[in-house]
PDB file of C-alpha atoms in Angstrom:
ATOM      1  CA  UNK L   1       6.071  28.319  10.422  1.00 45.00           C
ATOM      2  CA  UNK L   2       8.523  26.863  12.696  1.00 44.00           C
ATOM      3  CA  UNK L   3      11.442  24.237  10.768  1.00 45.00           C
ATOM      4  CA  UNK L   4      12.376  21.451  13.254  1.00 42.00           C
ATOM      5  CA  UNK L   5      15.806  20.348  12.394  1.00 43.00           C
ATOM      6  CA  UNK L   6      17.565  16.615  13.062  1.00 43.00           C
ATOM      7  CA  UNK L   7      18.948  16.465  16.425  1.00 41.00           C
ATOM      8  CA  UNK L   8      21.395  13.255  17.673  1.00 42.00           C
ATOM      9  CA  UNK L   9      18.676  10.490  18.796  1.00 41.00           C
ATOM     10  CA  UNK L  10      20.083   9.687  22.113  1.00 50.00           C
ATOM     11  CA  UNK L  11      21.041   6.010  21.426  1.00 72.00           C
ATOM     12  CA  UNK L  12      19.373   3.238  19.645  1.00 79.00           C
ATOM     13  CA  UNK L  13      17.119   1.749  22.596  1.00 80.00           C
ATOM     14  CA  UNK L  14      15.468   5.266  22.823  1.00 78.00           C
ATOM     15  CA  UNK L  15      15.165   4.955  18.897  1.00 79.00           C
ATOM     16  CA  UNK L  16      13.447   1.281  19.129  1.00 83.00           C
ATOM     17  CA  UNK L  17      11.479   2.969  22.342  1.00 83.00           C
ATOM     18  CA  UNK L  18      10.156   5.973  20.823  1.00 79.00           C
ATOM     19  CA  UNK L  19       9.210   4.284  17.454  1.00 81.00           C
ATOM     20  CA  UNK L  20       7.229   1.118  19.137  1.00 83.00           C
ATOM     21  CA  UNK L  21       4.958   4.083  21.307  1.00 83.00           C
ATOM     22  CA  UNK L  22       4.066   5.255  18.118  1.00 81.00           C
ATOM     23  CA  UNK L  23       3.329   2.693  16.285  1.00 80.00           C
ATOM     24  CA  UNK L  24       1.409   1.050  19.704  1.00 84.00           C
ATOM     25  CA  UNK L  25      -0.744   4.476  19.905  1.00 80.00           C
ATOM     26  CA  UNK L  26      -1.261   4.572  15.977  1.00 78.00           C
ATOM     27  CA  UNK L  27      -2.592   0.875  15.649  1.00 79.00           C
ATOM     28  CA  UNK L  28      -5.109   1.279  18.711  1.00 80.00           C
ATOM     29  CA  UNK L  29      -6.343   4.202  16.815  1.00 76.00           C
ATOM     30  CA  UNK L  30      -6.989   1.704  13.780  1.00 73.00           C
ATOM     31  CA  UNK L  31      -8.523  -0.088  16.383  1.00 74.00           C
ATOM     32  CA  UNK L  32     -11.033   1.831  17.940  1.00 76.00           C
ATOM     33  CA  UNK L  33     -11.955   3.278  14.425  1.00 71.00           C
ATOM     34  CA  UNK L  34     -14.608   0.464  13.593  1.00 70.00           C
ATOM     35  CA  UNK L  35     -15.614   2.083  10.452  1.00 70.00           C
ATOM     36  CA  UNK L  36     -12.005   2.367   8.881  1.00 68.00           C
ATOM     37  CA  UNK L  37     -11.417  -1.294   9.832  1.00 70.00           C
ATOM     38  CA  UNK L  38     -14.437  -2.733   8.811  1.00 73.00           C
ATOM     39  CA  UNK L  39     -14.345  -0.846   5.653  1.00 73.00           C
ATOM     40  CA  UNK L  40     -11.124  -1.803   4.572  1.00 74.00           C
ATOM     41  CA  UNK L  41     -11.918  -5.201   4.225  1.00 79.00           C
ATOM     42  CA  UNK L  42     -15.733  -4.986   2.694  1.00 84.00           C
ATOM     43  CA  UNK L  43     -15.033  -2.280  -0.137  1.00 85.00           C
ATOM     44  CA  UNK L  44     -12.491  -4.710  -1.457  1.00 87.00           C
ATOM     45  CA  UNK L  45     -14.371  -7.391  -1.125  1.00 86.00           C
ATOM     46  CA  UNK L  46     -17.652  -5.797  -2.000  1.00 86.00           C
ATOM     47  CA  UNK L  47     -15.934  -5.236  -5.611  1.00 84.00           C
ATOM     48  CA  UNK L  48     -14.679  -8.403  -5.603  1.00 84.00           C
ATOM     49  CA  UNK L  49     -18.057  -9.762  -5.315  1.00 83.00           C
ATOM     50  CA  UNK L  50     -19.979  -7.186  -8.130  1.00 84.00           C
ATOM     51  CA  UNK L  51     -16.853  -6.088 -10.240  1.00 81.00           C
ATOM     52  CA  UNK L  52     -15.570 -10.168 -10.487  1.00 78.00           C
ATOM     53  CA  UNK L  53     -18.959 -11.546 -10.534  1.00 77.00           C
ATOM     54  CA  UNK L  54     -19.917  -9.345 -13.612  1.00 78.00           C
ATOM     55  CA  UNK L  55     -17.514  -9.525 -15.425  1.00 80.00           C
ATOM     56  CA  UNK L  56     -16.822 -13.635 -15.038  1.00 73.00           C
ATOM     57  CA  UNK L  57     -20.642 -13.698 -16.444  1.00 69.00           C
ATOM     58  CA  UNK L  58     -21.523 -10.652 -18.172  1.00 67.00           C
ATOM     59  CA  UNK L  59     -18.560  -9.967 -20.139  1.00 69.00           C
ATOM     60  CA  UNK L  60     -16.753 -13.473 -20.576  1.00 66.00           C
ATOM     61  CA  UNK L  61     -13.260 -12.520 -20.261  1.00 72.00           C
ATOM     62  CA  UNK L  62     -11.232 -14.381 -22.582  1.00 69.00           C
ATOM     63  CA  UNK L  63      -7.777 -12.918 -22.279  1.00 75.00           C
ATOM     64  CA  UNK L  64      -5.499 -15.981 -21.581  1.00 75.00           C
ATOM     65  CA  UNK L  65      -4.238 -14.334 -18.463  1.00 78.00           C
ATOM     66  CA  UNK L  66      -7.536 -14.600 -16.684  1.00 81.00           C
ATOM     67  CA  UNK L  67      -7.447 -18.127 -15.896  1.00 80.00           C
ATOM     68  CA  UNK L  68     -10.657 -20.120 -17.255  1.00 80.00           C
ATOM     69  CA  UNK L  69     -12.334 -16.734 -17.375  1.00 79.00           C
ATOM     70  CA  UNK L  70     -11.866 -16.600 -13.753  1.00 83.00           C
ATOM     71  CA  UNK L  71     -12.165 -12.608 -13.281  1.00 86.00           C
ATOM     72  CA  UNK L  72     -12.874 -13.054  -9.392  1.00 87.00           C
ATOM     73  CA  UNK L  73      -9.569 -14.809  -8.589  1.00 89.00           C
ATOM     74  CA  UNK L  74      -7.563 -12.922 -10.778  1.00 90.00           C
ATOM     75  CA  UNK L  75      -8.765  -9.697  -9.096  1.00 91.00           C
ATOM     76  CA  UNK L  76      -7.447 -11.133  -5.733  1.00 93.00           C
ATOM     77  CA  UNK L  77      -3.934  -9.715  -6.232  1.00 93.00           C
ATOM     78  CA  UNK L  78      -5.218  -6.318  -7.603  1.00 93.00           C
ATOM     79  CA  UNK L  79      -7.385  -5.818  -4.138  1.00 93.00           C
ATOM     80  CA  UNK L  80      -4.582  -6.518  -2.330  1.00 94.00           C
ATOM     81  CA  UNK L  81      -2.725  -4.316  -4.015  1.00 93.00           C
ATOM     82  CA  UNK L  82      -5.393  -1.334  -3.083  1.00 92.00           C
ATOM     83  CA  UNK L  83      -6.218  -2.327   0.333  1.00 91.00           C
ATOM     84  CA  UNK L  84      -3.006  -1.868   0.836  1.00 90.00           C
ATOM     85  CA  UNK L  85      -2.772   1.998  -1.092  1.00 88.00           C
ATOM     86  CA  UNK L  86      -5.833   3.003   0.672  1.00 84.00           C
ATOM     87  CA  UNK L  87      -4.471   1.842   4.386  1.00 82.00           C
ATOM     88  CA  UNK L  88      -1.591   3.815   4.183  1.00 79.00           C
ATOM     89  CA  UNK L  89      -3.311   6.697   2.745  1.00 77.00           C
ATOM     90  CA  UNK L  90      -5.517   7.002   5.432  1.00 75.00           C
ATOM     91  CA  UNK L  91      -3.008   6.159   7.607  1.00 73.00           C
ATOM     92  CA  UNK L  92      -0.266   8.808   6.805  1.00 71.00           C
ATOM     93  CA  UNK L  93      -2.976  10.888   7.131  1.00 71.00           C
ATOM     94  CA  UNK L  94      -2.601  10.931  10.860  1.00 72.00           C
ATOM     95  CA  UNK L  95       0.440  13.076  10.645  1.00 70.00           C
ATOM     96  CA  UNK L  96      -2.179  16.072  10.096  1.00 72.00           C
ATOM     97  CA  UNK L  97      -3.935  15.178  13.206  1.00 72.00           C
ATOM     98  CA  UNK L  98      -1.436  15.197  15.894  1.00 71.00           C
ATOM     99  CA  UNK L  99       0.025  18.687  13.874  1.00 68.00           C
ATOM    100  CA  UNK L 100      -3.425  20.105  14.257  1.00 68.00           C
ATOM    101  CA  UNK L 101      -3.919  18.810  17.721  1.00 70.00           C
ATOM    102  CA  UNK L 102      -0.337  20.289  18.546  1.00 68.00           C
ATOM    103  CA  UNK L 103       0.529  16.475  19.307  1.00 70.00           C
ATOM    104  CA  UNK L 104       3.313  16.175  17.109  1.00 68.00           C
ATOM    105  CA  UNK L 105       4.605  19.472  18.874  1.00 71.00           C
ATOM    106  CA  UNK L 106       4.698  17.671  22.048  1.00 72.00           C
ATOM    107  CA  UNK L 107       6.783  14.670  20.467  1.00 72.00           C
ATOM    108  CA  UNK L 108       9.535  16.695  18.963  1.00 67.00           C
ATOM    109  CA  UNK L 109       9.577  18.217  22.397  1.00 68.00           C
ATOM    110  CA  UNK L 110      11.016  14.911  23.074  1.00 71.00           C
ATOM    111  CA  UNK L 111      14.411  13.868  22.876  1.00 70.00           C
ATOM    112  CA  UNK L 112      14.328  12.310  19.793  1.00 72.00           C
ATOM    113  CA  UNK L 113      15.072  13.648  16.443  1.00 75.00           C
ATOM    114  CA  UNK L 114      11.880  14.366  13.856  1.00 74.00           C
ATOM    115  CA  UNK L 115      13.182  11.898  11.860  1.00 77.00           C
ATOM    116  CA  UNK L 116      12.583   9.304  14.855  1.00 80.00           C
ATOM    117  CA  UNK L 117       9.196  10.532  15.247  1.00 78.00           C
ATOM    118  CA  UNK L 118       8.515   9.887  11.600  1.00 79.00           C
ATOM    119  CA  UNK L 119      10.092   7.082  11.186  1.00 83.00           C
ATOM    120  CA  UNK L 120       7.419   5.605  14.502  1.00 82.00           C
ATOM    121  CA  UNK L 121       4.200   7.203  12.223  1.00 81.00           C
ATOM    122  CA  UNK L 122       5.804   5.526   9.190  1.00 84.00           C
ATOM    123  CA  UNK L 123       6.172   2.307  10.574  1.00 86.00           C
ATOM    124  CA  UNK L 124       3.029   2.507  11.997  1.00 85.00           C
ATOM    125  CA  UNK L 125       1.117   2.625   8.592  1.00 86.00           C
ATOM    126  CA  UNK L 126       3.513  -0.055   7.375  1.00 90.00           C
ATOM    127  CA  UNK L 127       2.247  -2.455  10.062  1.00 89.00           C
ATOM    128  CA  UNK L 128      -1.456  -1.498   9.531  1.00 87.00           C
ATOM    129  CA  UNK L 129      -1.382  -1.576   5.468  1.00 88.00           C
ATOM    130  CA  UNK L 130       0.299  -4.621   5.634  1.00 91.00           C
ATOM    131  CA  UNK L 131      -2.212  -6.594   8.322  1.00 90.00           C
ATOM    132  CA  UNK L 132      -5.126  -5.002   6.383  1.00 90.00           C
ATOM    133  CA  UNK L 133      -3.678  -6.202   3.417  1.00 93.00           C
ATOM    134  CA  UNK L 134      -3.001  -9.704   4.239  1.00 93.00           C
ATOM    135  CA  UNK L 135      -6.461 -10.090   6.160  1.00 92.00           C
ATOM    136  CA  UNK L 136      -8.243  -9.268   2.997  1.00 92.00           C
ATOM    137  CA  UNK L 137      -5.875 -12.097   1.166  1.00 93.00           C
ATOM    138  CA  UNK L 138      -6.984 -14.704   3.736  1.00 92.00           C
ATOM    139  CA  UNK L 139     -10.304 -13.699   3.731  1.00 92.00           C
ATOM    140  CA  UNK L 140     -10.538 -13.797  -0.024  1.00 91.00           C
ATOM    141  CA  UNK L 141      -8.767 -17.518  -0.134  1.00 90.00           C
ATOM    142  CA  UNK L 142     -11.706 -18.701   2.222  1.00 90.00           C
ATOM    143  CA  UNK L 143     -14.309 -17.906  -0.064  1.00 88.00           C
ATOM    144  CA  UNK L 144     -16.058 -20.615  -2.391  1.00 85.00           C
ATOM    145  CA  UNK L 145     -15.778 -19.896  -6.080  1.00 83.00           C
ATOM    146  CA  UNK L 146     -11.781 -17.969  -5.786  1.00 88.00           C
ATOM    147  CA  UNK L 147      -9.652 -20.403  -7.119  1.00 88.00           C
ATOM    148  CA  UNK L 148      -5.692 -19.478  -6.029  1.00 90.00           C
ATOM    149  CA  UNK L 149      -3.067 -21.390  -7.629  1.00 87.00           C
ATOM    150  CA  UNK L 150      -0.287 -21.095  -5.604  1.00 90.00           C
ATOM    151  CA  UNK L 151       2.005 -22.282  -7.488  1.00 87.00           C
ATOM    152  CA  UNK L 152       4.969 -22.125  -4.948  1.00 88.00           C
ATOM    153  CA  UNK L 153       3.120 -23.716  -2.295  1.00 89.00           C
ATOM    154  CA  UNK L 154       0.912 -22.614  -0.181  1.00 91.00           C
ATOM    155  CA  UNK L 155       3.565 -21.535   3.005  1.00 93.00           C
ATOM    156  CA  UNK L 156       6.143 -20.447   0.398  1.00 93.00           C
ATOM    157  CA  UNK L 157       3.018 -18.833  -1.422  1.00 93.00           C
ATOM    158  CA  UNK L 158       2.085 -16.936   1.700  1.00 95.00           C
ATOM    159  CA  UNK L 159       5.149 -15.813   2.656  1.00 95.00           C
ATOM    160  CA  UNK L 160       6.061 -14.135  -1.647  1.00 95.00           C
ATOM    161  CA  UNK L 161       2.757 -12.239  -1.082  1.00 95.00           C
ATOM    162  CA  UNK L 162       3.924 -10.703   2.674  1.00 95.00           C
ATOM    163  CA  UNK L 163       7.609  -9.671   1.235  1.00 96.00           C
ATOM    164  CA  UNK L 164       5.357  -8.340  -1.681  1.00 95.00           C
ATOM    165  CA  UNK L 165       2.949  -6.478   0.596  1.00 95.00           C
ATOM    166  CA  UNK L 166       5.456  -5.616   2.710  1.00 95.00           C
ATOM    167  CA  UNK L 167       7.651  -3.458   0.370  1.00 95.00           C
ATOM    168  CA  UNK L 168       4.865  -2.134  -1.121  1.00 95.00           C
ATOM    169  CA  UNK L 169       4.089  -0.696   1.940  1.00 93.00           C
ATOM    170  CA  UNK L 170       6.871   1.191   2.613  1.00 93.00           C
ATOM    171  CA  UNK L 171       7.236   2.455  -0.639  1.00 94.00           C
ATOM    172  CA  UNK L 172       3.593   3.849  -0.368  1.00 91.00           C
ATOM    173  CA  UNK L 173       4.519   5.036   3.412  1.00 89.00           C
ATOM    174  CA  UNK L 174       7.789   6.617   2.046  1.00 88.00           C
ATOM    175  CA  UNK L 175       5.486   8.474  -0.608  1.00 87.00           C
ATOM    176  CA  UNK L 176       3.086   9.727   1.271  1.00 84.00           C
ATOM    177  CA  UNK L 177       5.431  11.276   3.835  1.00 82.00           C
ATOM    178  CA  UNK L 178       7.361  13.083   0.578  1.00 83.00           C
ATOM    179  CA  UNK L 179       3.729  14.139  -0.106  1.00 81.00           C
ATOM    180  CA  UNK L 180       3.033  15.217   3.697  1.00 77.00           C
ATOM    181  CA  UNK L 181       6.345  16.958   3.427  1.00 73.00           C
ATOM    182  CA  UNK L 182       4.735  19.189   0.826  1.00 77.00           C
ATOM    183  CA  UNK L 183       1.153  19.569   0.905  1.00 78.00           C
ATOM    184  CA  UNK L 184       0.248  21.966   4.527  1.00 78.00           C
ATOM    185  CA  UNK L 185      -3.807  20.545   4.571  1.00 79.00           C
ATOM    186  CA  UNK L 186      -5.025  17.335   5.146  1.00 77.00           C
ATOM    187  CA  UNK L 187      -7.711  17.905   2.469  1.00 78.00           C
ATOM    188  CA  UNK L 188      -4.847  18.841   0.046  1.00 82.00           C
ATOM    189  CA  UNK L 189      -3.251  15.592   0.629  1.00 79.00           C
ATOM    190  CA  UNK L 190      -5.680  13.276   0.100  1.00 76.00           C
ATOM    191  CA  UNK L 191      -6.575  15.184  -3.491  1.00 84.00           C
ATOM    192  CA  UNK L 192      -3.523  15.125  -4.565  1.00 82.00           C
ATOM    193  CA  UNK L 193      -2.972  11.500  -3.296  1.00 80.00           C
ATOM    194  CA  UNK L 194      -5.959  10.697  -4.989  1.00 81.00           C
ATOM    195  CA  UNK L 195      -5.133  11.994  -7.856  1.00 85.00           C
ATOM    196  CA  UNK L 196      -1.327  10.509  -8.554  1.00 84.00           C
ATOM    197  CA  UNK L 197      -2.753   6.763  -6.597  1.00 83.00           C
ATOM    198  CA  UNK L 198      -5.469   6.123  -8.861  1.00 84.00           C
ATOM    199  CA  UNK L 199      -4.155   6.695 -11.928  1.00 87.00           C
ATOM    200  CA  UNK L 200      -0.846   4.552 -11.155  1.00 88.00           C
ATOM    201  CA  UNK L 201      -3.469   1.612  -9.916  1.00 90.00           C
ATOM    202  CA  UNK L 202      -5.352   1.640 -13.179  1.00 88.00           C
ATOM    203  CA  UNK L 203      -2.003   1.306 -14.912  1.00 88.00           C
ATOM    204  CA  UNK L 204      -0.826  -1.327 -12.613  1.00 90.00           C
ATOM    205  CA  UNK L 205      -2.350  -4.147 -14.169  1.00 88.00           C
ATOM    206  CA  UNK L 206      -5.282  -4.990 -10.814  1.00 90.00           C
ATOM    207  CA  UNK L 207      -8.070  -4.614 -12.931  1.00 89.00           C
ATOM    208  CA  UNK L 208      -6.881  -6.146 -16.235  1.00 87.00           C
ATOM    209  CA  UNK L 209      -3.767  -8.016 -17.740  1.00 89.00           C
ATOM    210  CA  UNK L 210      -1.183  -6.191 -18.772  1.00 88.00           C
ATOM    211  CA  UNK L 211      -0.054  -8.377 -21.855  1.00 84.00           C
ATOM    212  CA  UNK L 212      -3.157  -7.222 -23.629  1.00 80.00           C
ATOM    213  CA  UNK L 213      -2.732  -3.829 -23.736  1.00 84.00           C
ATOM    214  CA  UNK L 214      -1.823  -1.178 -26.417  1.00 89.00           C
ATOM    215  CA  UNK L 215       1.686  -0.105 -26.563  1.00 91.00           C
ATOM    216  CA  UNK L 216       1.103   3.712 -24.752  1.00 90.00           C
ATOM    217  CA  UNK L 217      -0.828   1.771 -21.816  1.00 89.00           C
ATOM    218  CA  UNK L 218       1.919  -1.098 -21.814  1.00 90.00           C
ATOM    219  CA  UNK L 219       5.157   2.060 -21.483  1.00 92.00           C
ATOM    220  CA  UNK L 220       2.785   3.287 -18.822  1.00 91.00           C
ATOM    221  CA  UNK L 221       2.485   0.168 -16.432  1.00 92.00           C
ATOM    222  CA  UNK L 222       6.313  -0.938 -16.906  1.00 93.00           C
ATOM    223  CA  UNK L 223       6.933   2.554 -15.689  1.00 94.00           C
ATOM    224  CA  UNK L 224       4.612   2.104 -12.597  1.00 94.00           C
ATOM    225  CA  UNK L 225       6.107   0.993  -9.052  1.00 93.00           C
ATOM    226  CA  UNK L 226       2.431  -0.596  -8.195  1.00 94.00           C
ATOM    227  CA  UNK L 227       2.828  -2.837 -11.468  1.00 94.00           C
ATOM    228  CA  UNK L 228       5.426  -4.998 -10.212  1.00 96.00           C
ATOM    229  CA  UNK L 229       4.082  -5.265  -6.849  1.00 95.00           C
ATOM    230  CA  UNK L 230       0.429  -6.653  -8.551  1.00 95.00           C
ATOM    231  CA  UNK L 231       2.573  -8.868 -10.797  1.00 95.00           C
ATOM    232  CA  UNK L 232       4.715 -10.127  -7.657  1.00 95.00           C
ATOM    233  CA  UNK L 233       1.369 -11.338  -5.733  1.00 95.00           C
ATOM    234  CA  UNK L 234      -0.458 -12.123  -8.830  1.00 94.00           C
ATOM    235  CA  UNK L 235       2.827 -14.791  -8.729  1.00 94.00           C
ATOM    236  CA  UNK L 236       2.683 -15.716  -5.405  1.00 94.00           C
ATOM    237  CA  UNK L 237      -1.131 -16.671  -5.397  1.00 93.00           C
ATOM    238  CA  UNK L 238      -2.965 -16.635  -8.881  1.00 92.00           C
ATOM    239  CA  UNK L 239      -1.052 -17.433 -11.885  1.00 89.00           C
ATOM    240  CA  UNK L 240       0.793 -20.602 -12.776  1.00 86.00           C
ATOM    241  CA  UNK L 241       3.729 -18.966 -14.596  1.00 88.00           C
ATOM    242  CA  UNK L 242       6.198 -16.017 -13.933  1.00 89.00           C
ATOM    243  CA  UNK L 243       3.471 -13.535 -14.125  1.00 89.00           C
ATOM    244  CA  UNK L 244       3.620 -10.252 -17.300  1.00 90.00           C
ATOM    245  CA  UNK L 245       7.824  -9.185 -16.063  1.00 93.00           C
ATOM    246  CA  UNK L 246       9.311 -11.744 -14.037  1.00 93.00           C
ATOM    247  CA  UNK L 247       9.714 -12.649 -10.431  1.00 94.00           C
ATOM    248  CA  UNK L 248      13.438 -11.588 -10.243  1.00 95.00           C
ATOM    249  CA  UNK L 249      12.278  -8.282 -12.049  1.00 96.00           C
ATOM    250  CA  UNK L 250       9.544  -7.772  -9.431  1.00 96.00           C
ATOM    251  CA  UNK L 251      11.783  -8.520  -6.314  1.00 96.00           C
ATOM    252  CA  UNK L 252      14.445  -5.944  -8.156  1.00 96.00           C
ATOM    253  CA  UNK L 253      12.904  -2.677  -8.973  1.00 96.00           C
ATOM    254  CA  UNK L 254       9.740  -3.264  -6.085  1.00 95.00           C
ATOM    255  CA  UNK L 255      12.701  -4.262  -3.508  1.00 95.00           C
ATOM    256  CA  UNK L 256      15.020  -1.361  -4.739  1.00 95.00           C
ATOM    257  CA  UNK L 257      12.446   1.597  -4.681  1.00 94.00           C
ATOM    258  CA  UNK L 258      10.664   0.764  -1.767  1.00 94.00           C
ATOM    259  CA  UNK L 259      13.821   1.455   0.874  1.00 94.00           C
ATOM    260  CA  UNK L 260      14.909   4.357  -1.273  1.00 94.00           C
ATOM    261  CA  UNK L 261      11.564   5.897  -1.022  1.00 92.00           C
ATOM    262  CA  UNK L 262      11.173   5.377   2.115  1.00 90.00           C
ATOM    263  CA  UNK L 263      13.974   6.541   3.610  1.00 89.00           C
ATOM    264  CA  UNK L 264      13.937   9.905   1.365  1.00 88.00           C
ATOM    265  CA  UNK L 265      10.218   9.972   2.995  1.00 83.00           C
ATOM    266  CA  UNK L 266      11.551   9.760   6.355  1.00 79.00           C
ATOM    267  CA  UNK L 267      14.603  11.943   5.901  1.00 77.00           C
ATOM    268  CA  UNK L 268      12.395  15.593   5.173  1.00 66.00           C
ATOM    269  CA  UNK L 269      12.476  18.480   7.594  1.00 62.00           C
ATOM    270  CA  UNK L 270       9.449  18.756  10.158  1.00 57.00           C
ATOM    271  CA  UNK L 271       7.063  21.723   9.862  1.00 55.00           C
ATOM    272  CA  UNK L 272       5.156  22.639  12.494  1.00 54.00           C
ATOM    273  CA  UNK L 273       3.052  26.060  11.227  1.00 55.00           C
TER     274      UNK L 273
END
């Protein structure tokens, strides 16, 4: 297994120009894929439609969260929220590809550090979890029957649930390249992605409000990054009050882990095997 070490980047123009062929290459791939597009947006909103629908009717939620016993709108933020988890799942996941294809052998060749080249693939999936993510949002406010408060506004609305998706992006980004940094098989990573994502989504409050919950699942979600960031959109577009912790408490710990994980992501040695 070969270790590539950090080597001086050359100067920040070949920085800016190395990362933006990346992330160009990486977001035509997203492109081309029709089936990873495509599916991005209709799982989402395929739950949206069966999960909301039955439980609106066939449960009559009456947890004074859930606006009206609203489920579909309240699960708007939650979606989000995954769309956004799955996208830069998948997307990380590239990193395997070009090592297996000896790609990423051929961009280290380069003059640029490793941590330039991962710092192009990271803000690559940042870009594409954060346009999936947002599409879904629209998409969801255009149909009949979701009812979004917006509460701010609808611009000032719009632009709390970007800074939200936005940092939740590249704390996900920055934990799945720790992960990557890890884990040698693509397989490998997205078990044990999997396995630590779901979990921490369940706990996150997108499925259910938080203020409801027993005291061991309540120490749980206040201990979960993903809580704040469902609670920071569930702000911006769905509920009329501060949401379950706060909107400065949101913009804190979301907006203070997401740089620090990233950059920890984006700071690991490059293995090539």
């Amino acid at each position: 297994m070969t270790t590539v070490h950090c080597a001086p980047t050359g100067g920040l123009a070949r920085t800016v120009s190395a990362c933006a062929a990346i992330l160009r290459r990486d977001l035509r791939g997203v492109l081309r894929s029709r089936s990873q597009l495509y599916s991005s947006l209709l799982f989402p909103l395929m739950l949206l439609a069966v999960l909301g629908t039955g439980v609106s009717h066939g449960l009559d939620p009456s947890s004074e969260r859930i606006r009206n016993g609203d489920y579909e709108s309240f699960l708007v933020p939650g979606l989000v929220v995954m769309t956004a988890l799955f996208s830069s799942t998948f997307t990380s996941a590239s990193y395997y590809q070009d090592r297996d294809s000896s790609l990423l052998r051929v961009m280290l060749a380069s003059p640029n550090s490793p941590q330039v080249i991962l710092l192009g693939k990271a803000l690559a999936g940042v870009v594409i979890g954060s346009m999936q993510a947002m599409a879904l949002l629209a998409v969801a406010s255009l149909i009949p029957g979701i009812n979004l408060e917006w509460q701010h506004g609808f611009l000032p609305g719009i632009m709390l649930a970007l800074i939200a998706v936005l940092l939740l992006a590249v704390f996900l980004n920055g934990f799945a390249q720790i992960m990557a940094s890890r884990i040698r098989t693509m397989s490998g990573f997205h078990l044990v992605m999997n396995l630590l994502l779901f979990p921490l989504l369940f706990f996150s409050g997108a499925f259910f409000p938080l203020g409801d919950l027993p005291i061991w699942l309540k120490v749980l979600a206040t201990a979960n990054p993903l809580s704040y960031a469902v609670d920071l959109l569930s702000i911006a577009v769905y509920t009329s009050d501060n949401g379950h912790f706060g909107l400065l408490i949101d913009l804190i710990v979301i907006g203070g882990l997401a740089p620090a994980i990233f950059l920890l992501g984006i700071g690991r040695r490059v293995q090539i095997p």
